[in-house]
Amino acid sequence: MKNFDINRFGLALKCQFLSSRRQWLRLFGIYTLVMFMADLFFTRISYHSYSALSETYGEEAVLNTYRSIVHQTSGFGLFIMGVAMLFGACYVFSNLKETRQRTTYLMWPVSNLEKFLICLLHSIVLTGIGTMAAYMLADVLRMLYDMMTGRVIISGIPHFFSLLVPRNMEWEFNLWLVGCMLYFHSLYILGGSLFRRRQFLLTSIAIVIGFFIVMGAIKHGFNFLAYTPDDTMIRNQDNFKPGFYALIAIVYILTALHYWLSYKIFCRMQVINNKWLNL
């Protein structure tokens, strides 16, 4: 069997989507409800009365204030999307929880690479598209409710995408930002592959412990070498950029390593496993 065949992969991807569509529709409904309730909280509970504000300061002040509140809802929607992406990464193999599910999936006439990519694409693409669509639907429902109650109609969707794709920034910073997001996503993918139970909790705990260990090692290393960062070097952009480029390269290399390790762990998964680890 070929390690990867595009036609076979497409058929398997379609089959996996059709078999799990009810679960994705359920998650889409939950995300929409959560974001819609959050929109109502931000626009109707967390600030002064709309009518009192209109009578006291006038329509222009209401417009500016309400626009800033709607922008808060878009920021919250982006936060929910980030959390959902991490949850989706941790539960990338949620369809392999039970022995019967593992038996069915691992016996598919496709390669391990194709099986892994199917789970990975569902985790990344469907979670990302689903949360974005849930925010947009929640925002439309909130605008319809505002229209029914006589409020100004302001959409948070443009601001949501402006936060998602920041502009007026140097390409190095955008590359660094994307790398950091992919790095944390790869960590949770690795945790979802390694841990069989309580994936999100155990992965988060491991990341926090690893962060303190790394920061402690860096601090003690600086003290051991009697090294003090030079303020002039930090302020000098020309001297700082080479080190920044190296840091970006390290982040992307570690991200690729985490995805590769998660694939290797997936290849070692057994049908019957009563351990906490998939090893």
PDB file of C-alpha atoms in Angstrom, residues 233 235-243:
ATOM      1  CA  MET A 233      21.723  45.816  21.648  1.00  0.00           C
ATOM      2  CA  ARG A 235      17.308  48.967  21.049  1.00  0.00           C
ATOM      3  CA  ASN A 236      19.420  48.456  17.946  1.00  0.00           C
ATOM      4  CA  GLN A 237      17.095  46.836  15.443  1.00  0.00           C
ATOM      5  CA  ASP A 238      19.892  45.773  13.097  1.00  0.00           C
ATOM      6  CA  ASN A 239      21.639  43.768  15.827  1.00  0.00           C
ATOM      7  CA  PHE A 240      18.411  42.346  17.192  1.00  0.00           C
ATOM      8  CA  LYS A 241      16.908  41.004  13.951  1.00  0.00           C
ATOM      9  CA  PRO A 242      19.392  38.135  13.314  1.00  0.00           C
ATOM     10  CA  GLY A 243      18.673  36.690  16.750  1.00  0.00           C
TER      11      GLY A 243
END
